[in-house]
Amino acid sequence: MSHLMRSVPSLVARAFSSIQGDLRDIQLFYTDRGSEFKNQLIDKMLAAFQVGRSLSMKGCPYDNAMAEATFKIIKIEFISQMKFDSLEHLTLEFSDYVNWFNKLRIHRTLGYVSSIEYKRSSLKEVV
């Protein structure tokens, strides 16, 4: 079993513990069908907070197309461009990437504005 497969459950637990707010507000936890996600720690954590699990259908990545598209972007723009010396280094760099992705990166599908700008303008239209 690879180091990554062994570390996934603890990474998921750390991610959940870093969430500010009520974890019961989380409705779905999306994963592919990779064996690294078939783990008792993850199952117990999801059950404890009544979080559902969303799996893509076997051999059908289009089942969760939005999540799959986001993962592809992260792999291309972030993972393939970096080398991480430690989990802390990965955590810091990924936090910076998510901040950039949401606040600065221009998204073609949102009319060439950032996610934050799109959300702000959408809220103005509603109010």
Coordinates of N, CA and C in Angstrom, one line a residue:
M1 N 0.9 -1.2 0.0 CA 0.0 0.0 0.0 C 0.9 1.2 0.0
S2 N 0.6 2.2 -0.9 CA 1.5 3.4 -1.0 C 1.3 4.3 0.2
H3 N 2.3 5.1 0.4 CA 2.2 6.1 1.5 C 1.0 7.0 1.3
L4 N 0.6 7.4 0.1 CA -0.5 8.3 -0.1 C -1.8 7.6 0.3
M5 N -2.0 6.3 -0.1 CA -3.2 5.6 0.3 C -3.3 5.4 1.8
R6 N -2.2 5.3 2.5 CA -2.3 5.2 4.0 C -2.5 6.5 4.6
S7 N -2.1 7.6 4.0 CA -2.3 8.9 4.6 C -3.6 9.6 4.3
V8 N -4.4 9.1 3.3 CA -5.6 9.7 2.9 C -6.6 9.9 4.1
P9 N -6.8 8.8 4.8 CA -7.8 8.9 5.9 C -7.4 10.0 6.9
S10 N -6.1 10.1 7.3 CA -5.7 11.1 8.2 C -5.8 12.5 7.6
L11 N -5.6 12.6 6.3 CA -5.7 13.9 5.6 C -7.2 14.3 5.6
V12 N -8.1 13.4 5.4 CA -9.5 13.7 5.4 C -10.0 14.1 6.8
A13 N -9.5 13.4 7.8 CA -9.8 13.8 9.2 C -9.3 15.2 9.5
R14 N -8.1 15.5 9.1 CA -7.5 16.8 9.3 C -8.4 17.9 8.6
A15 N -8.8 17.6 7.4 CA -9.6 18.6 6.6 C -10.9 18.8 7.3
F16 N -11.5 17.7 7.8 CA -12.8 17.9 8.5 C -12.6 18.7 9.8
S17 N -11.5 18.4 10.5 CA -11.3 19.1 11.8 C -11.0 20.6 11.6
S18 N -10.5 21.0 10.4 CA -10.2 22.4 10.2 C -11.4 23.2 9.7
I19 N -12.5 22.5 9.5 CA -13.7 23.2 9.0 C -14.3 24.0 10.2
Q20 N -14.5 25.3 9.9 CA -15.2 26.1 11.0 C -16.7 26.1 10.7
G21 N -17.4 25.8 11.7 CA -18.9 25.6 11.6 C -19.3 24.2 11.9
D22 N -20.6 24.0 11.8 CA -21.2 22.7 12.1 C -21.0 21.7 11.0
L23 N -20.3 20.7 11.3 CA -20.0 19.7 10.2 C -21.3 19.0 9.8
R24 N -22.3 19.0 10.5 CA -23.6 18.4 10.1 C -24.2 19.2 9.0
D25 N -23.7 20.4 8.7 CA -24.2 21.2 7.6 C -23.7 20.7 6.2
I26 N -22.7 19.8 6.3 CA -22.1 19.3 5.1 C -23.0 18.2 4.6
Q27 N -23.5 18.2 3.4 CA -24.4 17.2 2.9 C -23.8 16.1 2.2
L28 N -22.7 16.3 1.4 CA -22.1 15.2 0.7 C -20.6 15.3 0.7
F29 N -20.0 14.2 0.7 CA -18.5 14.0 0.6 C -18.3 13.2 -0.7
Y30 N -17.7 13.9 -1.6 CA -17.5 13.3 -2.9 C -16.1 12.6 -3.0
T31 N -16.1 11.4 -3.5 CA -14.8 10.7 -3.8 C -15.0 9.9 -5.0
D32 N -13.9 9.6 -5.6 CA -14.0 8.6 -6.7 C -14.1 7.2 -6.0
R33 N -13.9 6.1 -6.8 CA -14.0 4.8 -6.2 C -12.7 4.2 -5.8
G34 N -11.7 5.1 -5.6 CA -10.4 4.7 -5.3 C -10.3 4.0 -3.9
S35 N -9.5 3.0 -3.8 CA -9.5 2.1 -2.6 C -9.0 2.9 -1.4
E36 N -8.3 4.0 -1.6 CA -7.8 4.8 -0.5 C -9.0 5.5 0.3
F37 N -10.2 5.5 -0.3 CA -11.3 6.1 0.4 C -12.2 5.0 1.1
K38 N -11.8 3.7 0.9 CA -12.6 2.6 1.5 C -11.9 2.4 2.9
N39 N -12.3 3.2 3.9 CA -11.6 3.2 5.1 C -12.6 3.4 6.3
Q40 N -12.4 2.6 7.4 CA -13.3 2.7 8.5 C -13.3 4.1 9.2
L41 N -12.1 4.7 9.3 CA -12.0 6.1 9.9 C -12.9 7.1 9.1
I42 N -12.8 7.0 7.8 CA -13.6 7.9 7.0 C -15.1 7.6 7.1
D43 N -15.4 6.3 7.1 CA -16.8 5.9 7.2 C -17.4 6.3 8.6
K44 N -16.7 6.1 9.6 CA -17.1 6.5 11.0 C -17.3 8.0 11.1
M45 N -16.4 8.8 10.5 CA -16.4 10.2 10.6 C -17.7 10.7 9.8
L46 N -17.9 10.2 8.6 CA -19.1 10.6 7.9 C -20.4 10.3 8.6
A47 N -20.4 9.1 9.2 CA -21.6 8.6 9.9 C -21.8 9.5 11.1
A48 N -20.8 9.9 11.8 CA -20.9 10.7 13.0 C -21.6 12.0 12.8
F49 N -21.2 12.6 11.6 CA -21.8 13.9 11.3 C -22.9 13.8 10.3
Q50 N -23.4 12.6 10.0 CA -24.5 12.4 9.1 C -24.2 13.0 7.7
V51 N -23.0 12.8 7.2 CA -22.6 13.3 5.9 C -22.8 12.2 4.9
G52 N -23.5 12.4 3.8 CA -23.7 11.4 2.8 C -22.4 11.3 1.9
R53 N -22.3 10.2 1.2 CA -21.2 10.0 0.4 C -21.7 9.9 -1.1
S54 N -21.0 10.7 -1.9 CA -21.3 10.7 -3.4 C -20.2 10.0 -4.1
L55 N -20.5 8.9 -4.8 CA -19.5 8.2 -5.6 C -19.9 8.3 -7.0
S56 N -18.9 8.5 -7.9 CA -19.2 8.4 -9.3 C -19.6 6.9 -9.6
M57 N -20.4 6.8 -10.6 CA -20.7 5.4 -11.1 C -19.5 4.8 -11.6
K58 N -19.3 3.5 -11.5 CA -18.2 2.8 -12.0 C -18.0 3.0 -13.5
G59 N -16.8 3.5 -13.8 CA -16.5 3.8 -15.2 C -17.2 5.0 -15.8
C60 N -17.8 5.8 -15.0 CA -18.5 7.0 -15.5 C -18.1 8.3 -14.8
P61 N -17.0 8.9 -15.2 CA -16.6 10.1 -14.5 C -17.6 11.3 -14.7
Y62 N -18.5 11.2 -15.6 CA -19.4 12.3 -15.9 C -20.5 12.3 -14.9
D63 N -20.6 11.3 -14.1 CA -21.6 11.2 -13.0 C -21.5 12.4 -12.1
N64 N -20.3 12.8 -11.8 CA -20.1 14.0 -10.9 C -19.2 14.9 -11.7
A65 N -19.7 15.4 -12.8 CA -18.9 16.2 -13.8 C -18.3 17.4 -13.2
M66 N -19.0 18.1 -12.4 CA -18.5 19.4 -11.8 C -17.3 19.1 -10.9
A67 N -17.4 18.1 -10.0 CA -16.3 17.7 -9.1 C -15.1 17.2 -10.0
E68 N -15.4 16.4 -10.9 CA -14.3 15.8 -11.8 C -13.6 17.0 -12.5
A69 N -14.3 17.9 -13.0 CA -13.7 19.1 -13.8 C -12.8 19.9 -12.8
T70 N -13.3 20.1 -11.6 CA -12.5 20.8 -10.6 C -11.3 20.1 -10.3
F71 N -11.4 18.8 -10.0 CA -10.2 18.0 -9.7 C -9.2 18.0 -10.9
K72 N -9.7 18.0 -12.1 CA -8.8 18.0 -13.3 C -8.0 19.4 -13.3
I73 N -8.7 20.5 -13.0 CA -8.0 21.8 -13.0 C -7.0 21.8 -11.9
I74 N -7.3 21.3 -10.7 CA -6.3 21.2 -9.6 C -5.1 20.4 -10.0
K75 N -5.3 19.3 -10.6 CA -4.2 18.4 -11.0 C -3.3 19.1 -12.0
I76 N -3.9 19.8 -13.0 CA -3.1 20.5 -14.0 C -2.4 21.7 -13.5
E77 N -3.2 22.6 -12.8 CA -2.6 23.9 -12.4 C -1.8 23.8 -11.1
F78 N -2.1 22.9 -10.3 CA -1.5 22.9 -9.0 C -0.5 21.6 -8.8
I79 N -1.1 20.5 -8.8 CA -0.3 19.3 -8.5 C 0.8 19.0 -9.4
S80 N 0.6 19.1 -10.7 CA 1.6 18.8 -11.7 C 2.7 19.9 -11.7
Q81 N 2.4 21.1 -11.2 CA 3.4 22.2 -11.2 C 4.3 22.2 -10.0
M82 N 4.0 21.5 -9.0 CA 4.6 21.6 -7.7 C 5.3 20.3 -7.2
K83 N 6.2 20.5 -6.3 CA 6.8 19.3 -5.6 C 6.8 19.7 -4.1
F84 N 6.3 18.8 -3.3 CA 6.1 19.2 -1.9 C 7.0 18.4 -1.0
D85 N 7.7 19.1 -0.1 CA 8.7 18.5 0.8 C 8.0 17.9 2.0
S86 N 6.8 18.3 2.4 CA 6.1 17.8 3.6 C 4.6 18.0 3.4
L87 N 3.9 17.4 4.3 CA 2.5 17.7 4.4 C 2.2 19.2 4.7
E88 N 3.0 19.7 5.6 CA 2.8 21.1 5.9 C 3.0 22.0 4.7
H89 N 4.0 21.7 3.9 CA 4.3 22.5 2.7 C 3.1 22.4 1.7
L90 N 2.6 21.1 1.5 CA 1.4 20.9 0.7 C 0.2 21.7 1.2
T91 N 0.0 21.7 2.5 CA -1.2 22.4 3.1 C -1.1 23.9 2.9
L92 N 0.1 24.4 3.1 CA 0.3 25.9 2.9 C 0.1 26.3 1.4
E93 N 0.7 25.5 0.5 CA 0.6 25.8 -0.9 C -0.8 25.7 -1.4
F94 N -1.5 24.6 -1.0 CA -2.8 24.4 -1.4 C -3.8 25.5 -0.9
S95 N -3.6 25.9 0.3 CA -4.4 27.0 0.8 C -4.2 28.3 0.0
D96 N -2.9 28.6 -0.4 CA -2.7 29.7 -1.3 C -3.3 29.5 -2.6
Y97 N -3.3 28.3 -3.2 CA -3.9 28.0 -4.5 C -5.4 28.2 -4.4
V98 N -6.0 27.7 -3.4 CA -7.5 27.8 -3.3 C -7.9 29.3 -3.2
N99 N -7.1 30.1 -2.4 CA -7.4 31.5 -2.2 C -7.2 32.2 -3.6
W100 N -6.2 31.9 -4.4 CA -6.0 32.5 -5.7 C -7.1 32.0 -6.6
F101 N -7.5 30.7 -6.6 CA -8.5 30.2 -7.5 C -9.8 30.9 -7.3
N102 N -10.2 31.1 -6.0 CA -11.5 31.7 -5.7 C -11.5 33.2 -5.9
K103 N -10.4 33.9 -5.5 CA -10.4 35.4 -5.5 C -9.8 36.0 -6.7
L104 N -8.9 35.4 -7.4 CA -8.2 36.1 -8.4 C -8.3 35.4 -9.8
R105 N -8.3 34.1 -9.8 CA -8.4 33.4 -11.1 C -9.6 33.7 -11.9
I106 N -9.5 34.1 -13.1 CA -10.6 34.4 -14.0 C -11.1 33.1 -14.6
H107 N -12.4 32.9 -14.5 CA -13.1 31.7 -15.0 C -13.9 32.0 -16.3
R108 N -13.6 31.4 -17.3 CA -14.3 31.6 -18.6 C -15.8 31.3 -18.5
T109 N -16.1 30.2 -17.8 CA -17.5 29.9 -17.6 C -18.3 30.8 -16.8
L110 N -17.6 31.7 -16.0 CA -18.3 32.7 -15.2 C -18.3 34.1 -15.9
G111 N -18.0 34.1 -17.1 CA -18.0 35.4 -17.8 C -16.7 36.2 -17.6
Y112 N -15.6 35.5 -17.5 CA -14.3 36.0 -17.3 C -14.2 36.9 -16.1
V113 N -14.7 36.5 -15.0 CA -14.5 37.1 -13.7 C -14.1 36.0 -12.7
S114 N -13.6 36.4 -11.5 CA -13.3 35.4 -10.5 C -14.6 34.9 -9.9
S115 N -14.4 33.8 -9.1 CA -15.6 33.2 -8.4 C -16.2 34.2 -7.5
I116 N -15.3 34.9 -6.7 CA -15.8 35.8 -5.7 C -16.6 37.0 -6.4
E117 N -16.0 37.5 -7.5 CA -16.7 38.6 -8.2 C -18.1 38.1 -8.8
Y118 N -18.1 36.9 -9.3 CA -19.3 36.4 -9.8 C -20.4 36.2 -8.7
K119 N -20.0 35.8 -7.6 CA -20.9 35.6 -6.5 C -21.4 37.0 -6.0
R120 N -20.5 38.0 -5.9 CA -20.9 39.3 -5.5 C -21.9 39.9 -6.5
S121 N -21.6 39.8 -7.8 CA -22.6 40.4 -8.8 C -23.9 39.6 -8.8
S122 N -23.9 38.3 -8.6 CA -25.1 37.5 -8.5 C -26.0 38.0 -7.3
L123 N -25.3 38.2 -6.2 CA -26.0 38.6 -5.0 C -26.6 40.0 -5.2
K124 N -25.9 40.9 -5.9 CA -26.4 42.3 -6.1 C -27.7 42.2 -7.0
E125 N -27.7 41.3 -7.9 CA -28.9 41.1 -8.8 C -30.1 40.6 -8.0
V126 N -29.9 39.8 -7.0 CA -31.0 39.2 -6.2 C -31.5 40.3 -5.2
V127 N -30.6 41.1 -4.7 CA -31.1 42.1 -3.7 C -31.6 43.3 -4.3

